[in-house]
Amino acid sequence: MRARVGRAWMTLFTLAWLVIWMVQLTPLQLLLPLQLDSQVSDDGDRWVHGVVVSGLILGVGGLAGVVAGPLAGALSDRTDSARLPAWLGGRRRVWALGGSLGTAVCLVLTGFAHRPLLVAAAWIGVSVGVAVASAAFTALIADQLPPGQRGAAGAAIGSSQAAGIVVGVGAVVTLGLTVLAGYLFLGVLIAVVGAGAACLLPDPPDARETRAALQERDVLRSLRDRDFSWMLAGRLVGNIGNALGTSLFLFFLLYGLGQEKSAAQDNLLLLVVIYTVFVVLSSIVSGLYSDRTGRRRVPTVVAAMIQAVSGAVIWAHPTFAVTMTGAALMGVGYGAFSTVGLAFATDLLPHEADHGRDLGVVNVVAALGQLIGPILGAGLVAAVGGFWLLFAMAAVLSVIGGLLTMLARDKSTIAVTDVASGR
């Protein structure tokens, strides 16, 4: 049984994730849309074109992250700490450090990119760096935390995601930063805080028997686990539903509700604040509840259904007042879905020797959902020349994500089944 970690560990872990989410989601929500809108939409005359280009770039970055996250996790699983300098610790620190510094460099390059193709190339680098750092930090949950603290770690990640959006967007808007200054600010932040947390969090060398187990080369064996695979499918589809409901808010305010650009930026910040408050509250409450009760699956499914209601209400009555209500509901649903869902995923990890790789897959599935959402949403907007289909599909996919998650048995059910079958 792993020993419980203290407040210092959880604080560093939370700070690392706060910055990871800031550098990933602030460009997605604000900087990239503004940057690309000025480059390709001719001041709003070709706004659908701007939405499509933005979605394509985010989608390509997501595909790069899909490859980089599990690959980095697998390589960290197989990193021989005996060959590393002592200050680099065991298997995870070198990857967390490299991902953080690589992300910083690519953020600066994105800020200086003056054409969509250059923006796309630099953003791919950001997506890869974030995926590498995320895989390493997430692996620490399985490496070092007992089951009774995994919900709290999931709450730290979920609440940091929401806080990362509001802190990042809030800093850019309230400080009046230009697009370039925003990217530079985020680059310095991940270089200092992300790399600092990577060095300060403990990363003990792996045991000799663990190194021997790493010789296993069957990269698909975890995906053959029924419950792990259903959980992944539900996590992917549920996150696509969330992204459809949130990632194109700026364009929705500008062209769906017809707001002026300055008003749309201010209202985007308001929506982000509302969303953040409810994500943080929902993450904390649901994480503590799942740790105390050991229940993971049912709260995750209920959360997906609440998320679906958010898309449905905006679809039914697309006004700014209703959109604020939808943002609150989306925060409640997504906070619990991401927090308890991550603890559920950690409980279902099939093979100890592959924790880094498998949690990299879990991370990337969530990130892929958030990055498929904009490209799918752009297609839906282009297909109907508006936003109603976008929010309708956000509701439908959230329901499907919950139903897929329901097909995965929770840990207690698996244990009872195994005993009954004599395994």
CSV table of N, CA, C and O in Angstrom, one decimal, residues 179-262:
chain,number,residue,atom,x,y,z
A,179,VAL,N,-1.8,39.9,-28.5
A,179,VAL,CA,-1.7,38.4,-28.7
A,179,VAL,C,-0.2,38.0,-28.5
A,179,VAL,O,0.0,37.0,-27.8
A,180,LEU,N,0.7,38.7,-29.0
A,180,LEU,CA,2.1,38.3,-28.9
A,180,LEU,C,2.5,38.3,-27.4
A,180,LEU,O,3.2,37.4,-26.9
A,181,ALA,N,2.2,39.4,-26.7
A,181,ALA,CA,2.5,39.5,-25.3
A,181,ALA,C,1.8,38.4,-24.5
A,181,ALA,O,2.4,37.8,-23.5
A,182,GLY,N,0.6,38.0,-24.9
A,182,GLY,CA,0.0,36.9,-24.2
A,182,GLY,C,0.7,35.6,-24.3
A,182,GLY,O,0.9,34.8,-23.4
A,183,TYR,N,1.2,35.3,-25.5
A,183,TYR,CA,2.0,34.1,-25.7
A,183,TYR,C,3.3,34.1,-25.0
A,183,TYR,O,3.8,33.1,-24.4
A,184,LEU,N,4.0,35.3,-24.9
A,184,LEU,CA,5.2,35.4,-24.2
A,184,LEU,C,5.0,35.2,-22.7
A,184,LEU,O,5.8,34.5,-22.0
A,185,PHE,N,3.9,35.7,-22.2
A,185,PHE,CA,3.6,35.6,-20.8
A,185,PHE,C,3.4,34.1,-20.4
A,185,PHE,O,3.9,33.6,-19.4
A,186,LEU,N,2.7,33.4,-21.3
A,186,LEU,CA,2.4,32.0,-21.0
A,186,LEU,C,3.7,31.1,-21.2
A,186,LEU,O,3.9,30.2,-20.4
A,187,GLY,N,4.6,31.5,-22.1
A,187,GLY,CA,5.8,30.8,-22.3
A,187,GLY,C,6.7,30.9,-21.0
A,187,GLY,O,7.3,29.9,-20.6
A,188,VAL,N,6.8,32.1,-20.5
A,188,VAL,CA,7.6,32.3,-19.3
A,188,VAL,C,7.0,31.5,-18.1
A,188,VAL,O,7.8,30.9,-17.3
A,189,LEU,N,5.7,31.5,-18.0
A,189,LEU,CA,5.1,30.8,-16.9
A,189,LEU,C,5.3,29.3,-16.9
A,189,LEU,O,5.7,28.8,-15.9
A,190,ILE,N,5.2,28.7,-18.1
A,190,ILE,CA,5.4,27.2,-18.1
A,190,ILE,C,6.9,26.9,-17.9
A,190,ILE,O,7.2,25.9,-17.3
A,191,ALA,N,7.8,27.8,-18.4
A,191,ALA,CA,9.2,27.5,-18.2
A,191,ALA,C,9.6,27.6,-16.7
A,191,ALA,O,10.4,26.8,-16.3
A,192,VAL,N,9.0,28.5,-16.0
A,192,VAL,CA,9.3,28.7,-14.6
A,192,VAL,C,8.6,27.7,-13.7
A,192,VAL,O,9.2,26.9,-12.9
A,193,VAL,N,7.2,27.8,-13.7
A,193,VAL,CA,6.4,27.0,-12.8
A,193,VAL,C,6.4,25.5,-13.2
A,193,VAL,O,6.6,24.6,-12.3
A,194,GLY,N,6.2,25.2,-14.5
A,194,GLY,CA,6.2,23.8,-14.9
A,194,GLY,C,7.5,23.1,-14.7
A,194,GLY,O,7.5,22.0,-14.1
A,195,ALA,N,8.6,23.7,-15.1
A,195,ALA,CA,9.9,23.1,-14.9
A,195,ALA,C,10.2,23.0,-13.4
A,195,ALA,O,10.8,22.0,-12.9
A,196,GLY,N,9.8,24.1,-12.6
A,196,GLY,CA,10.1,24.0,-11.2
A,196,GLY,C,9.4,22.9,-10.5
A,196,GLY,O,9.9,22.2,-9.6
A,197,ALA,N,8.1,22.7,-10.8
A,197,ALA,CA,7.3,21.6,-10.2
A,197,ALA,C,7.9,20.3,-10.6
A,197,ALA,O,8.0,19.4,-9.8
A,198,ALA,N,8.4,20.1,-11.8
A,198,ALA,CA,9.0,18.9,-12.3
A,198,ALA,C,10.2,18.5,-11.4
A,198,ALA,O,10.4,17.4,-11.1
A,199,CYS,N,11.0,19.5,-11.1
A,199,CYS,CA,12.2,19.3,-10.3
A,199,CYS,C,11.9,19.1,-8.8
A,199,CYS,O,12.7,18.4,-8.1
A,200,LEU,N,10.9,19.7,-8.3
A,200,LEU,CA,10.6,19.7,-6.8
A,200,LEU,C,9.7,18.5,-6.4
A,200,LEU,O,9.9,18.0,-5.3
A,201,LEU,N,8.9,18.0,-7.3
A,201,LEU,CA,8.1,16.8,-6.9
A,201,LEU,C,8.9,15.6,-6.8
A,201,LEU,O,9.8,15.4,-7.7
A,202,PRO,N,8.7,14.7,-5.9
A,202,PRO,CA,9.6,13.6,-5.7
A,202,PRO,C,9.4,12.6,-6.9
A,202,PRO,O,8.3,12.5,-7.5
A,203,ASP,N,10.5,12.0,-7.3
A,203,ASP,CA,10.5,11.0,-8.4
A,203,ASP,C,11.5,9.9,-8.1
A,203,ASP,O,12.6,9.9,-8.6
A,204,PRO,N,11.2,9.0,-7.1
A,204,PRO,CA,12.2,8.0,-6.7
A,204,PRO,C,12.5,7.1,-7.8
A,204,PRO,O,11.7,6.8,-8.6
A,205,PRO,N,13.8,6.6,-7.8
A,205,PRO,CA,14.2,5.6,-8.8
A,205,PRO,C,13.3,4.4,-8.7
A,205,PRO,O,12.8,4.0,-7.6
A,206,ASP,N,13.0,3.8,-9.9
A,206,ASP,CA,12.2,2.6,-9.9
A,206,ASP,C,12.9,1.4,-9.4
A,206,ASP,O,14.1,1.3,-9.5
A,207,ALA,N,12.1,0.5,-8.8
A,207,ALA,CA,12.7,-0.7,-8.2
A,207,ALA,C,13.2,-1.7,-9.3
A,207,ALA,O,12.8,-1.6,-10.4
A,208,ARG,N,14.2,-2.6,-8.9
A,208,ARG,CA,14.8,-3.5,-9.9
A,208,ARG,C,13.7,-4.4,-10.5
A,208,ARG,O,13.7,-4.6,-11.7
A,209,GLU,N,12.7,-4.9,-9.7
A,209,GLU,CA,11.7,-5.7,-10.3
A,209,GLU,C,10.8,-5.0,-11.3
A,209,GLU,O,10.3,-5.6,-12.2
A,210,THR,N,10.6,-3.7,-11.0
A,210,THR,CA,9.8,-2.9,-12.0
A,210,THR,C,10.5,-2.7,-13.3
A,210,THR,O,9.9,-2.9,-14.4
A,211,ARG,N,11.9,-2.5,-13.2
A,211,ARG,CA,12.6,-2.4,-14.5
A,211,ARG,C,12.5,-3.7,-15.3
A,211,ARG,O,12.5,-3.7,-16.5
A,212,ALA,N,12.5,-4.9,-14.6
A,212,ALA,CA,12.5,-6.1,-15.3
A,212,ALA,C,11.1,-6.3,-16.0
A,212,ALA,O,11.0,-6.8,-17.1
A,213,ALA,N,10.0,-5.8,-15.3
A,213,ALA,CA,8.7,-5.9,-15.9
A,213,ALA,C,8.6,-5.0,-17.1
A,213,ALA,O,7.7,-5.3,-18.0
A,214,LEU,N,9.4,-4.1,-17.3
A,214,LEU,CA,9.3,-3.1,-18.4
A,214,LEU,C,9.7,-3.8,-19.7
A,214,LEU,O,9.6,-3.1,-20.8
A,215,GLN,N,10.2,-5.0,-19.7
A,215,GLN,CA,10.6,-5.6,-21.0
A,215,GLN,C,9.4,-6.0,-21.8
A,215,GLN,O,9.5,-6.4,-22.9
A,216,GLU,N,8.2,-6.0,-21.2
A,216,GLU,CA,6.9,-6.3,-21.9
A,216,GLU,C,6.7,-5.3,-23.0
A,216,GLU,O,6.7,-4.1,-22.8
A,217,ARG,N,6.5,-5.9,-24.3
A,217,ARG,CA,6.4,-5.0,-25.4
A,217,ARG,C,5.1,-5.0,-26.1
A,217,ARG,O,4.9,-4.4,-27.2
A,218,ASP,N,4.1,-5.6,-25.5
A,218,ASP,CA,2.8,-5.7,-26.1
A,218,ASP,C,2.1,-4.4,-25.9
A,218,ASP,O,1.5,-4.2,-24.8
A,219,VAL,N,2.1,-3.5,-26.9
A,219,VAL,CA,1.6,-2.1,-26.7
A,219,VAL,C,0.1,-2.0,-26.6
A,219,VAL,O,-0.4,-1.0,-26.2
A,220,LEU,N,-0.6,-3.1,-27.1
A,220,LEU,CA,-2.0,-3.0,-27.2
A,220,LEU,C,-2.7,-3.8,-26.0
A,220,LEU,O,-3.9,-3.9,-26.0
A,221,ARG,N,-1.9,-4.4,-25.1
A,221,ARG,CA,-2.5,-5.3,-24.1
A,221,ARG,C,-3.5,-4.5,-23.2
A,221,ARG,O,-4.5,-5.1,-22.8
A,222,SER,N,-3.3,-3.3,-22.9
A,222,SER,CA,-4.2,-2.6,-22.0
A,222,SER,C,-5.5,-2.3,-22.8
A,222,SER,O,-6.6,-2.3,-22.1
A,223,LEU,N,-5.5,-2.0,-24.1
A,223,LEU,CA,-6.7,-1.8,-24.8
A,223,LEU,C,-7.5,-3.0,-25.0
A,223,LEU,O,-8.7,-2.9,-25.3
A,224,ARG,N,-7.0,-4.2,-24.7
A,224,ARG,CA,-7.8,-5.4,-24.7
A,224,ARG,C,-8.6,-5.6,-23.5
A,224,ARG,O,-9.4,-6.5,-23.4
A,225,ASP,N,-8.3,-4.8,-22.4
A,225,ASP,CA,-9.1,-4.8,-21.2
A,225,ASP,C,-10.4,-4.2,-21.5
A,225,ASP,O,-10.5,-3.0,-21.8
A,226,ARG,N,-11.5,-4.9,-21.3
A,226,ARG,CA,-12.9,-4.5,-21.6
A,226,ARG,C,-13.2,-3.2,-20.9
A,226,ARG,O,-13.7,-2.2,-21.5
A,227,ASP,N,-13.0,-3.2,-19.6
A,227,ASP,CA,-13.5,-2.0,-18.8
A,227,ASP,C,-12.6,-0.8,-19.1
A,227,ASP,O,-13.2,0.3,-19.2
A,228,PHE,N,-11.3,-0.9,-19.2
A,228,PHE,CA,-10.5,0.2,-19.6
A,228,PHE,C,-10.8,0.8,-20.9
A,228,PHE,O,-10.9,2.0,-21.1
A,229,SER,N,-11.2,-0.1,-21.9
A,229,SER,CA,-11.5,0.4,-23.2
A,229,SER,C,-12.9,1.2,-23.2
A,229,SER,O,-13.0,2.2,-23.9
A,230,TRP,N,-13.9,0.7,-22.5
A,230,TRP,CA,-15.1,1.4,-22.4
A,230,TRP,C,-15.0,2.7,-21.7
A,230,TRP,O,-15.6,3.7,-22.1
A,231,MET,N,-14.2,2.7,-20.7
A,231,MET,CA,-13.9,4.0,-20.0
A,231,MET,C,-13.3,5.0,-20.9
A,231,MET,O,-13.7,6.2,-21.0
A,232,LEU,N,-12.3,4.6,-21.7
A,232,LEU,CA,-11.6,5.5,-22.7
A,232,LEU,C,-12.6,6.0,-23.7
A,232,LEU,O,-12.6,7.2,-24.0
A,233,ALA,N,-13.5,5.1,-24.2
A,233,ALA,CA,-14.5,5.6,-25.2
A,233,ALA,C,-15.4,6.6,-24.6
A,233,ALA,O,-15.7,7.7,-25.3
A,234,GLY,N,-15.9,6.4,-23.4
A,234,GLY,CA,-16.8,7.4,-22.8
A,234,GLY,C,-16.1,8.7,-22.5
A,234,GLY,O,-16.7,9.8,-22.7
A,235,ARG,N,-14.8,8.6,-22.1
A,235,ARG,CA,-14.1,9.8,-21.8
A,235,ARG,C,-13.8,10.7,-23.1
A,235,ARG,O,-14.0,11.9,-23.1
A,236,LEU,N,-13.6,10.0,-24.2
A,236,LEU,CA,-13.3,10.7,-25.4
A,236,LEU,C,-14.6,11.4,-25.9
A,236,LEU,O,-14.6,12.6,-26.2
A,237,VAL,N,-15.7,10.6,-26.0
A,237,VAL,CA,-17.0,11.2,-26.5
A,237,VAL,C,-17.5,12.3,-25.6
A,237,VAL,O,-18.0,13.4,-26.0
A,238,GLY,N,-17.4,12.1,-24.3
A,238,GLY,CA,-17.9,13.1,-23.3
A,238,GLY,C,-17.1,14.4,-23.4
A,238,GLY,O,-17.6,15.5,-23.3
A,239,ASN,N,-15.8,14.3,-23.7
A,239,ASN,CA,-14.9,15.5,-23.8
A,239,ASN,C,-15.2,16.2,-25.1
A,239,ASN,O,-15.1,17.4,-25.2
A,240,ILE,N,-15.5,15.4,-26.2
A,240,ILE,CA,-15.9,16.1,-27.4
A,240,ILE,C,-17.2,16.9,-27.2
A,240,ILE,O,-17.3,18.1,-27.7
A,241,GLY,N,-18.2,16.3,-26.5
A,241,GLY,CA,-19.4,17.1,-26.2
A,241,GLY,C,-19.1,18.3,-25.4
A,241,GLY,O,-19.7,19.4,-25.7
A,242,ASN,N,-18.2,18.3,-24.4
A,242,ASN,CA,-17.8,19.5,-23.7
A,242,ASN,C,-17.2,20.5,-24.6
A,242,ASN,O,-17.5,21.7,-24.5
A,243,ALA,N,-16.3,20.1,-25.5
A,243,ALA,CA,-15.6,21.0,-26.3
A,243,ALA,C,-16.5,21.7,-27.3
A,243,ALA,O,-16.4,22.9,-27.6
A,244,LEU,N,-17.5,20.9,-27.8
A,244,LEU,CA,-18.5,21.5,-28.7
A,244,LEU,C,-19.2,22.6,-28.0
A,244,LEU,O,-19.6,23.7,-28.6
A,245,GLY,N,-19.5,22.4,-26.7
A,245,GLY,CA,-20.3,23.4,-26.0
A,245,GLY,C,-19.5,24.6,-25.5
A,245,GLY,O,-20.1,25.6,-25.1
A,246,THR,N,-18.2,24.6,-25.5
A,246,THR,CA,-17.4,25.7,-24.9
A,246,THR,C,-16.3,26.3,-25.8
A,246,THR,O,-16.0,27.5,-25.7
A,247,SER,N,-15.8,25.5,-26.8
A,247,SER,CA,-14.5,26.0,-27.4
A,247,SER,C,-14.8,27.1,-28.4
A,247,SER,O,-13.8,27.8,-28.8
A,248,LEU,N,-16.0,27.2,-28.9
A,248,LEU,CA,-16.2,28.3,-29.9
A,248,LEU,C,-17.1,29.4,-29.4
A,248,LEU,O,-17.8,30.1,-30.1
A,249,PHE,N,-17.0,29.6,-28.1
A,249,PHE,CA,-17.8,30.7,-27.4
A,249,PHE,C,-17.5,32.0,-28.0
A,249,PHE,O,-18.4,32.8,-28.1
A,250,LEU,N,-16.3,32.3,-28.2
A,250,LEU,CA,-15.9,33.7,-28.7
A,250,LEU,C,-16.6,33.9,-30.1
A,250,LEU,O,-17.2,35.0,-30.3
A,251,PHE,N,-16.5,32.9,-31.0
A,251,PHE,CA,-17.2,33.1,-32.3
A,251,PHE,C,-18.7,33.1,-32.1
A,251,PHE,O,-19.4,33.8,-32.9
A,252,PHE,N,-19.2,32.4,-31.2
A,252,PHE,CA,-20.7,32.4,-30.9
A,252,PHE,C,-21.1,33.8,-30.5
A,252,PHE,O,-22.2,34.3,-30.9
A,253,LEU,N,-20.4,34.4,-29.6
A,253,LEU,CA,-20.7,35.7,-29.1
A,253,LEU,C,-20.6,36.7,-30.2
A,253,LEU,O,-21.5,37.6,-30.4
A,254,LEU,N,-19.6,36.6,-31.1
A,254,LEU,CA,-19.4,37.6,-32.1
A,254,LEU,C,-20.4,37.4,-33.3
A,254,LEU,O,-21.0,38.4,-33.7
A,255,TYR,N,-20.6,36.2,-33.7
A,255,TYR,CA,-21.4,36.0,-34.9
A,255,TYR,C,-22.7,35.3,-34.7
A,255,TYR,O,-23.6,35.3,-35.6
A,256,GLY,N,-22.9,34.6,-33.6
A,256,GLY,CA,-24.1,34.0,-33.2
A,256,GLY,C,-25.1,34.9,-32.5
A,256,GLY,O,-26.3,35.0,-32.8
A,257,LEU,N,-24.5,35.7,-31.6
A,257,LEU,CA,-25.3,36.7,-30.9
A,257,LEU,C,-25.1,38.1,-31.4
A,257,LEU,O,-25.7,39.1,-30.9
A,258,GLY,N,-24.1,38.3,-32.3
A,258,GLY,CA,-23.9,39.6,-32.9
A,258,GLY,C,-23.3,40.7,-32.0
A,258,GLY,O,-23.6,41.9,-32.2
A,259,GLN,N,-22.5,40.3,-31.1
A,259,GLN,CA,-21.9,41.3,-30.2
A,259,GLN,C,-20.6,41.9,-30.8
A,259,GLN,O,-20.0,41.3,-31.6
A,260,GLU,N,-20.3,43.2,-30.4
A,260,GLU,CA,-19.1,43.8,-30.8
A,260,GLU,C,-17.9,43.1,-30.2
A,260,GLU,O,-18.0,42.4,-29.2
A,261,LYS,N,-16.7,43.3,-30.9
A,261,LYS,CA,-15.6,42.5,-30.5
A,261,LYS,C,-15.2,42.8,-29.0
A,261,LYS,O,-14.9,41.9,-28.3
A,262,SER,N,-15.2,44.1,-28.6
A,262,SER,CA,-14.8,44.4,-27.2
A,262,SER,C,-15.8,43.8,-26.2
A,262,SER,O,-15.4,43.3,-25.2
